[in-house]
Amino acid sequence: MRRQLVLTAVLLVLAAYAVAFMALMRQRQDISWFVVAGGSGVDPAEIPAGLSIIPGIEGYDGLAFYRLALDPFTRQAKDFGITLDTPPYRQQRILYPLLVRVLSFGRVEWVPTLLVIVNLMAVICLTVGAAAIAAQYGLSPLWGVLIPLYPGFFIAFSRDTSEIVAWAFAVLAIRAVVARQWGLVTGLLCAAVLSRETTLILAAAIALVFAWQLTSRQKRSFPVITFALPAAFYAGWQLVLRSWWGISGLEAGALEAAVPFSEYVHLFVESAARRTVLMRVHFAECVFWVVVVLAVAFVLARTNAAPQWRVAWAAFLGLAAILGRDVWSEQASFMRVLSDLYMMSAIILLGASAPVRWLVLIASCSLSFYVMLHMR
């Protein structure tokens, strides 16, 4: 019965992503439009066959993942007719394009399709991991859909970016923590960190709980390797990138911090007028985040979620609070960045009461449908 419910959860989620895919393909000429290639960083005369350039745009992050999928360990800013704007920042998220490169067997024409397929494979893994976490909390595995149906993941899927892959590894690691499979936890967290560096906060949260247990002389819940090795992997990869480019990915991607929540409030107030379609979408997203954060705050003291995941949620909320104008100015940007906060919110809500879970699930599904209607 449990396997059937997990399979049902996977099929429900895949159906939602299939609808999104078909809606996008009706608007786009071919699957390579998911890369969102264009702008001054692309030379039409040199790009590989099979990649379509979208006129009148400046391109998007998926272009960097496409380029790295052609040569993941490149040390050239420009190749294949594509210039990486900040190579070490792009290359620190190496695992998604590396997986595509391995599966493509060097066939360049396969890369646009495989970028989409790998994300769909990650959606399946994410759903299975989320269903297992729901079952660990004593819930039906069907509650696992709360995680993959995050609206920002549909945006990431539509633009070939790495958030889904990163959180597939991270959610499977969270599931493995309960099973006390420490080697698996460590490996999955290393993979998550090499897919999206912000997932290192999970390892940091485990380290903080470990330190608290150590100082209070409580029984330690984790071996040191679970947080030390992912941190070492991250630091080592950053040193490699620094030796290649003269600057690490962390330094290259440093963002200017804002006054906590000031940019969110600015967007909320600005979009409240709802004069344009984009303003209405932004307003719906702002309301969504009020619902999610308040729901988690309401159950934080009563959830069955482990202390390290509550610490991680607080850290991701703090990170979201200081995001600058350059992130909040664009829907695809802030909804992707806030995937970290939503993932930990969902983990906490799975350990909470049913009414709050239903509230966030309905809000997430509604916004996902609304976002899909307006995706381009």
Tab-separated table of C-alpha atoms in Angstrom:
chain	number	residue	atom	x	y	z
A	1	MET	CA	0.000	0.000	0.000
A	2	ARG	CA	2.779	2.455	0.926
A	3	ARG	CA	4.582	1.860	-2.383
A	4	GLN	CA	1.338	2.426	-4.247
A	5	LEU	CA	0.836	5.751	-2.438
A	6	VAL	CA	4.421	6.822	-3.216
A	7	LEU	CA	3.845	5.913	-6.877
A	8	THR	CA	0.580	7.869	-6.829
A	9	ALA	CA	2.398	10.908	-5.398
A	10	VAL	CA	5.044	10.653	-8.134
A	11	LEU	CA	2.410	10.370	-10.867
A	12	LEU	CA	0.458	13.364	-9.520
A	13	VAL	CA	3.576	15.512	-9.455
A	14	LEU	CA	4.733	14.359	-12.891
A	15	ALA	CA	1.282	15.164	-14.258
A	16	ALA	CA	1.618	18.726	-12.971
A	17	TYR	CA	5.062	19.101	-14.548
A	18	ALA	CA	3.799	17.543	-17.792
A	19	VAL	CA	1.086	20.201	-17.956
A	20	ALA	CA	3.710	22.888	-17.379
A	21	PHE	CA	5.934	21.366	-20.071
A	22	MET	CA	3.152	21.195	-22.640
A	23	ALA	CA	2.058	24.750	-21.880
A	24	LEU	CA	5.622	25.995	-22.339
A	25	MET	CA	6.155	24.016	-25.539
A	26	ARG	CA	3.035	25.588	-27.053
A	27	GLN	CA	4.694	28.991	-26.614
A	28	ARG	CA	8.245	28.032	-27.558
A	29	GLN	CA	9.683	26.892	-30.840
A	30	ASP	CA	11.655	23.967	-29.431
A	31	ILE	CA	12.980	22.477	-26.215
A	32	SER	CA	16.201	24.493	-26.395
A	33	TRP	CA	14.148	27.589	-25.523
A	34	PHE	CA	14.209	26.305	-21.934
A	35	VAL	CA	17.860	27.427	-21.932
A	36	VAL	CA	16.670	31.020	-22.568
A	37	ALA	CA	19.672	31.852	-24.772
A	38	GLY	CA	20.201	35.393	-25.977
A	39	GLY	CA	21.890	38.691	-25.338
A	40	SER	CA	25.408	39.996	-25.792
A	41	GLY	CA	26.978	36.890	-24.249
A	42	VAL	CA	25.955	34.742	-27.203
A	43	ASP	CA	27.580	34.719	-30.632
A	44	PRO	CA	25.026	33.304	-33.124
A	45	ALA	CA	27.783	32.419	-35.561
A	46	GLU	CA	29.554	30.107	-33.092
A	47	ILE	CA	26.864	28.475	-30.965
A	48	PRO	CA	26.317	24.724	-31.389
A	49	ALA	CA	23.591	23.442	-33.671
A	50	GLY	CA	20.354	22.759	-31.846
A	51	LEU	CA	20.416	25.817	-29.597
A	52	SER	CA	17.866	28.472	-30.520
A	53	ILE	CA	18.471	32.115	-29.644
A	54	ILE	CA	15.460	34.028	-28.350
A	55	PRO	CA	15.429	37.509	-29.847
A	56	GLY	CA	15.110	40.607	-27.703
A	57	ILE	CA	16.270	39.123	-24.402
A	58	GLU	CA	19.502	39.149	-22.388
A	59	GLY	CA	19.504	35.447	-21.620
A	60	TYR	CA	19.169	33.705	-18.270
A	61	ASP	CA	21.009	31.370	-15.883
A	62	GLY	CA	20.056	28.281	-17.878
A	63	LEU	CA	22.468	29.472	-20.558
A	64	ALA	CA	25.359	29.044	-18.111
A	65	PHE	CA	24.217	25.524	-17.206
A	66	TYR	CA	23.949	24.682	-20.919
A	67	ARG	CA	27.451	25.957	-21.544
A	68	LEU	CA	28.869	24.034	-18.571
A	69	ALA	CA	27.076	20.876	-19.699
A	70	LEU	CA	29.197	21.065	-22.855
A	71	ASP	CA	32.424	21.331	-20.828
A	72	PRO	CA	31.864	21.224	-17.038
A	73	PHE	CA	35.490	21.845	-16.069
A	74	THR	CA	36.178	24.573	-18.581
A	75	ARG	CA	38.785	27.216	-17.820
A	76	GLN	CA	37.745	29.548	-20.618
A	77	ALA	CA	35.206	32.304	-20.108
A	78	LYS	CA	34.157	32.102	-23.773
A	79	ASP	CA	33.670	28.904	-25.719
A	80	PHE	CA	31.006	27.397	-27.983
A	81	GLY	CA	29.958	30.962	-28.801
A	82	ILE	CA	28.828	31.562	-25.200
A	83	THR	CA	30.501	33.795	-22.631
A	84	LEU	CA	30.125	32.966	-18.942
A	85	ASP	CA	29.517	36.251	-17.136
A	86	THR	CA	30.992	35.133	-13.783
A	87	PRO	CA	32.654	31.754	-14.419
A	88	PRO	CA	33.523	30.757	-10.817
A	89	TYR	CA	30.049	31.652	-9.568
A	90	ARG	CA	28.433	29.600	-12.331
A	91	GLN	CA	30.880	26.731	-12.038
A	92	GLN	CA	30.446	26.272	-8.286
A	93	ARG	CA	27.041	24.714	-9.122
A	94	ILE	CA	28.762	22.031	-11.126
A	95	LEU	CA	26.770	18.879	-10.463
A	96	TYR	CA	23.650	19.588	-12.562
A	97	PRO	CA	25.574	20.306	-15.778
A	98	LEU	CA	28.010	17.494	-14.986
A	99	LEU	CA	25.140	14.992	-14.812
A	100	VAL	CA	23.879	16.255	-18.176
A	101	ARG	CA	27.379	15.967	-19.657
A	102	VAL	CA	27.715	12.356	-18.505
A	103	LEU	CA	24.294	11.362	-19.837
A	104	SER	CA	24.861	13.111	-23.175
A	105	PHE	CA	27.985	11.052	-23.957
A	106	GLY	CA	29.405	14.185	-25.571
A	107	ARG	CA	26.496	14.565	-28.002
A	108	VAL	CA	25.994	18.328	-28.035
A	109	GLU	CA	22.599	18.105	-29.711
A	110	TRP	CA	21.267	16.062	-26.782
A	111	VAL	CA	22.119	18.663	-24.140
A	112	PRO	CA	18.982	20.895	-24.348
A	113	THR	CA	16.705	17.885	-23.962
A	114	LEU	CA	18.780	16.335	-21.192
A	115	LEU	CA	18.735	19.551	-19.161
A	116	VAL	CA	14.956	19.135	-18.988
A	117	ILE	CA	15.081	15.369	-18.462
A	118	VAL	CA	17.575	15.590	-15.569
A	119	ASN	CA	15.324	18.106	-13.853
A	120	LEU	CA	12.370	15.741	-14.306
A	121	MET	CA	14.420	12.874	-12.886
A	122	ALA	CA	15.222	15.129	-9.938
A	123	VAL	CA	11.492	15.860	-9.508
A	124	ILE	CA	10.878	12.113	-9.179
A	125	CYS	CA	13.664	11.714	-6.611
A	126	LEU	CA	12.423	14.784	-4.753
A	127	THR	CA	8.890	13.359	-4.585
A	128	VAL	CA	10.064	9.935	-3.413
A	129	GLY	CA	12.227	11.525	-0.705
A	130	ALA	CA	9.412	13.830	0.389
A	131	ALA	CA	6.931	10.926	0.493
A	132	ALA	CA	9.362	8.974	2.676
A	133	ILE	CA	9.703	11.931	5.060
A	134	ALA	CA	5.917	12.219	5.271
A	135	ALA	CA	5.725	8.511	6.118
A	136	GLN	CA	8.412	8.955	8.791
A	137	TYR	CA	6.135	11.557	10.400
A	138	GLY	CA	3.270	9.037	10.350
A	139	LEU	CA	1.482	10.719	7.440
A	140	SER	CA	0.298	9.335	4.136
A	141	PRO	CA	3.128	9.396	1.565
A	142	LEU	CA	0.781	11.473	-0.589
A	143	TRP	CA	1.702	14.448	1.603
A	144	GLY	CA	5.076	14.308	-0.124
A	145	VAL	CA	3.580	16.378	-2.959
A	146	LEU	CA	3.841	19.416	-0.670
A	147	ILE	CA	7.545	19.699	-1.516
A	148	PRO	CA	7.846	19.269	-5.333
A	149	LEU	CA	4.766	21.401	-6.067
A	150	TYR	CA	6.540	24.552	-4.913
A	151	PRO	CA	5.785	27.297	-7.495
A	152	GLY	CA	9.431	28.331	-7.778
A	153	PHE	CA	10.359	24.848	-8.979
A	154	PHE	CA	8.124	25.265	-12.018
A	155	ILE	CA	10.089	28.432	-12.803
A	156	ALA	CA	13.395	26.586	-12.337
A	157	PHE	CA	12.105	23.771	-14.551
A	158	SER	CA	11.093	26.243	-17.248
A	159	ARG	CA	14.584	27.787	-17.303
A	160	ASP	CA	16.981	24.832	-16.876
A	161	THR	CA	18.380	25.827	-13.477
A	162	SER	CA	19.726	23.682	-10.625
A	163	GLU	CA	17.353	24.217	-7.679
A	164	ILE	CA	15.368	21.005	-8.225
A	165	VAL	CA	18.498	18.867	-8.518
A	166	ALA	CA	20.035	20.418	-5.398
A	167	TRP	CA	16.941	19.873	-3.289
A	168	ALA	CA	16.414	16.341	-4.568
A	169	PHE	CA	19.763	15.476	-2.991
A	170	ALA	CA	19.008	17.555	0.114
A	171	VAL	CA	15.571	16.035	0.754
A	172	LEU	CA	16.946	12.521	0.323
A	173	ALA	CA	19.654	13.461	2.855
A	174	ILE	CA	17.007	14.681	5.311
A	175	ARG	CA	15.170	11.380	4.901
A	176	ALA	CA	18.405	9.457	5.486
A	177	VAL	CA	19.045	11.346	8.751
A	178	VAL	CA	15.964	9.737	10.334
A	179	ALA	CA	17.131	6.332	9.103
A	180	ARG	CA	20.576	7.107	10.604
A	181	GLN	CA	22.292	6.198	7.331
A	182	TRP	CA	25.220	8.509	7.989
A	183	GLY	CA	27.321	7.605	4.965
A	184	LEU	CA	24.346	8.243	2.692
A	185	VAL	CA	23.557	11.521	4.487
A	186	THR	CA	27.123	12.716	3.982
A	187	GLY	CA	27.262	11.798	0.305
A	188	LEU	CA	23.898	13.354	-0.476
A	189	LEU	CA	24.775	16.600	1.324
A	190	CYS	CA	28.040	16.786	-0.628
A	191	ALA	CA	26.062	16.380	-3.859
A	192	ALA	CA	23.551	19.031	-2.771
A	193	VAL	CA	26.305	21.527	-1.935
A	194	LEU	CA	27.916	21.008	-5.342
A	195	SER	CA	24.528	21.613	-6.979
A	196	ARG	CA	23.607	24.748	-5.029
A	197	GLU	CA	25.934	26.215	-2.423
A	198	THR	CA	23.163	27.511	-0.155
A	199	THR	CA	22.315	23.933	0.871
A	200	LEU	CA	25.509	24.047	2.934
A	201	ILE	CA	23.276	25.693	5.550
A	202	LEU	CA	21.836	22.225	6.228
A	203	ALA	CA	25.289	20.957	7.182
A	204	ALA	CA	25.863	24.108	9.235
A	205	ALA	CA	22.581	23.550	11.097
A	206	ILE	CA	23.616	19.970	11.902
A	207	ALA	CA	26.976	21.291	13.129
A	208	LEU	CA	25.272	23.824	15.417
A	209	VAL	CA	23.029	21.174	16.977
A	210	PHE	CA	26.066	18.896	17.341
A	211	ALA	CA	27.981	21.692	19.125
A	212	TRP	CA	25.018	22.383	21.421
A	213	GLN	CA	24.780	18.694	22.324
A	214	LEU	CA	28.513	18.615	22.937
A	215	THR	CA	28.552	21.642	25.242
A	216	SER	CA	25.434	20.539	27.137
A	217	ARG	CA	26.848	16.995	27.468
A	218	GLN	CA	23.889	15.430	25.751
A	219	LYS	CA	24.057	12.352	23.580
A	220	ARG	CA	25.342	13.355	20.159
A	221	SER	CA	22.897	12.655	17.349
A	222	PHE	CA	25.318	12.879	14.420
A	223	PRO	CA	28.842	11.793	13.538
A	224	VAL	CA	31.174	14.679	12.688
A	225	ILE	CA	31.531	13.487	9.096
A	226	THR	CA	27.904	14.424	8.256
A	227	PHE	CA	28.685	18.131	8.396
A	228	ALA	CA	32.497	18.188	8.131
A	229	LEU	CA	32.814	16.432	4.779
A	230	PRO	CA	30.214	18.569	2.901
A	231	ALA	CA	31.939	21.683	4.285
A	232	ALA	CA	35.309	20.296	3.177
A	233	PHE	CA	33.938	19.514	-0.295
A	234	TYR	CA	32.597	23.034	-0.590
A	235	ALA	CA	35.825	24.645	0.607
A	236	GLY	CA	37.952	22.435	-1.627
A	237	TRP	CA	35.902	23.203	-4.736
A	238	GLN	CA	36.045	26.921	-3.952
A	239	LEU	CA	39.849	26.708	-3.701
A	240	VAL	CA	39.979	24.966	-7.083
A	241	LEU	CA	37.825	27.680	-8.645
A	242	ARG	CA	40.006	30.358	-7.083
A	243	SER	CA	43.122	28.752	-8.553
A	244	TRP	CA	41.478	28.663	-12.005
A	245	TRP	CA	39.893	32.105	-12.094
A	246	GLY	CA	41.688	34.138	-9.424
A	247	ILE	CA	38.455	34.444	-7.440
A	248	SER	CA	36.205	31.889	-5.775
A	249	GLY	CA	32.549	31.333	-6.559
A	250	LEU	CA	31.632	32.636	-3.123
A	251	GLU	CA	33.494	35.902	-3.737
A	252	ALA	CA	32.196	36.269	-7.291
A	253	GLY	CA	28.591	35.758	-6.246
A	254	ALA	CA	28.591	37.959	-3.161
A	255	LEU	CA	25.409	40.041	-3.011
A	256	GLU	CA	24.926	43.378	-1.329
A	257	ALA	CA	22.779	42.876	1.764
A	258	ALA	CA	19.696	45.001	2.371
A	259	VAL	CA	17.957	46.098	5.557
A	260	PRO	CA	16.042	42.993	6.735
A	261	PHE	CA	12.742	42.558	4.870
A	262	SER	CA	12.968	46.057	3.357
A	263	GLU	CA	13.092	44.859	-0.257
A	264	TYR	CA	10.284	42.374	0.316
A	265	VAL	CA	8.099	45.133	1.793
A	266	HIS	CA	9.027	47.393	-1.138
A	267	LEU	CA	7.915	44.730	-3.638
A	268	PHE	CA	4.750	43.995	-1.667
A	269	VAL	CA	3.707	47.641	-1.569
A	270	GLU	CA	4.667	48.267	-5.199
A	271	SER	CA	2.827	45.194	-6.514
A	272	ALA	CA	-0.280	45.821	-4.390
A	273	ALA	CA	-1.495	48.278	-7.052
A	274	ARG	CA	-1.821	45.275	-9.437
A	275	ARG	CA	-1.955	47.461	-12.518
A	276	THR	CA	-0.150	44.966	-14.769
A	277	VAL	CA	-0.073	41.179	-15.107
A	278	LEU	CA	3.457	41.059	-13.670
A	279	MET	CA	2.434	43.164	-10.675
A	280	ARG	CA	-0.479	40.819	-10.017
A	281	VAL	CA	1.819	37.803	-10.140
A	282	HIS	CA	4.287	39.498	-7.779
A	283	PHE	CA	1.494	40.406	-5.386
A	284	ALA	CA	0.227	36.808	-5.328
A	285	GLU	CA	3.755	35.601	-4.611
A	286	CYS	CA	4.195	38.134	-1.796
A	287	VAL	CA	0.921	37.022	-0.194
A	288	PHE	CA	2.010	33.403	-0.581
A	289	TRP	CA	5.171	34.058	1.408
A	290	VAL	CA	3.209	35.735	4.194
A	291	VAL	CA	1.064	32.591	4.427
A	292	VAL	CA	4.052	30.211	4.429
A	293	VAL	CA	6.203	32.078	6.957
A	294	LEU	CA	3.325	32.746	9.353
A	295	ALA	CA	2.196	29.118	9.097
A	296	VAL	CA	5.664	27.868	10.044
A	297	ALA	CA	6.040	30.440	12.818
A	298	PHE	CA	2.701	29.254	14.233
A	299	VAL	CA	3.787	25.601	14.480
A	300	LEU	CA	7.551	25.982	14.986
A	301	ALA	CA	7.430	25.174	18.701
A	302	ARG	CA	5.092	22.197	18.203
A	303	THR	CA	6.338	20.537	15.023
A	304	ASN	CA	7.866	17.069	15.100
A	305	ALA	CA	10.671	18.302	12.844
A	306	ALA	CA	14.132	17.818	14.344
A	307	PRO	CA	15.958	20.798	15.924
A	308	GLN	CA	18.511	21.038	13.106
A	309	TRP	CA	15.771	21.625	10.533
A	310	ARG	CA	14.261	24.385	12.654
A	311	VAL	CA	17.692	25.996	12.869
A	312	ALA	CA	18.083	25.667	9.078
A	313	TRP	CA	14.658	27.266	8.550
A	314	ALA	CA	15.619	30.243	10.722
A	315	ALA	CA	18.893	30.601	8.790
A	316	PHE	CA	17.162	30.512	5.402
A	317	LEU	CA	14.598	33.034	6.632
A	318	GLY	CA	17.429	35.327	7.738
A	319	LEU	CA	19.099	34.951	4.351
A	320	ALA	CA	15.833	35.734	2.551
A	321	ALA	CA	15.318	38.816	4.734
A	322	ILE	CA	18.522	40.523	3.572
A	323	LEU	CA	18.267	39.796	-0.153
A	324	GLY	CA	18.927	42.945	-2.166
A	325	ARG	CA	16.963	44.724	-4.869
A	326	ASP	CA	18.701	42.828	-7.681
A	327	VAL	CA	17.053	39.599	-6.452
A	328	TRP	CA	13.594	40.939	-5.614
A	329	SER	CA	13.283	42.870	-8.861
A	330	GLU	CA	12.608	39.736	-10.913
A	331	GLN	CA	10.068	36.994	-10.242
A	332	ALA	CA	12.147	34.153	-11.604
A	333	SER	CA	15.040	35.246	-9.409
A	334	PHE	CA	13.447	35.576	-5.975
A	335	MET	CA	11.129	32.580	-6.317
A	336	ARG	CA	14.131	30.422	-7.183
A	337	VAL	CA	16.292	31.841	-4.389
A	338	LEU	CA	13.496	31.322	-1.874
A	339	SER	CA	13.263	27.625	-2.760
A	340	ASP	CA	15.611	26.993	0.177
A	341	LEU	CA	13.215	28.660	2.604
A	342	TYR	CA	10.185	26.847	1.184
A	343	MET	CA	11.860	23.444	1.380
A	344	MET	CA	12.609	23.817	5.071
A	345	SER	CA	9.157	25.277	5.655
A	346	ALA	CA	7.620	22.176	4.061
A	347	ILE	CA	9.789	19.848	6.161
A	348	ILE	CA	8.607	21.597	9.322
A	349	LEU	CA	4.976	21.634	8.192
A	350	LEU	CA	5.032	17.890	7.497
A	351	GLY	CA	5.635	17.478	11.214
A	352	ALA	CA	2.778	19.830	12.147
A	353	SER	CA	-1.004	19.676	12.339
A	354	ALA	CA	-3.143	18.887	9.280
A	355	PRO	CA	-4.986	22.253	8.957
A	356	VAL	CA	-1.731	24.175	8.571
A	357	ARG	CA	-0.417	21.642	6.048
A	358	TRP	CA	-3.611	21.908	4.028
A	359	LEU	CA	-3.417	25.696	4.077
A	360	VAL	CA	0.096	25.750	2.631
A	361	LEU	CA	-0.590	22.924	0.155
A	362	ILE	CA	-3.628	24.747	-1.239
A	363	ALA	CA	-1.701	28.025	-1.376
A	364	SER	CA	1.232	26.347	-3.133
A	365	CYS	CA	-0.906	24.517	-5.701
A	366	SER	CA	-2.958	27.649	-6.407
A	367	LEU	CA	0.115	29.811	-6.920
A	368	SER	CA	1.793	27.110	-9.029
A	369	PHE	CA	-1.225	27.073	-11.339
A	370	TYR	CA	-1.230	30.887	-11.481
A	371	VAL	CA	2.499	30.992	-12.224
A	372	MET	CA	2.113	28.364	-14.968
A	373	LEU	CA	-0.566	30.476	-16.629
A	374	HIS	CA	1.872	33.380	-16.890
A	375	MET	CA	5.159	31.601	-17.599
A	376	ARG	CA	6.909	32.606	-20.790
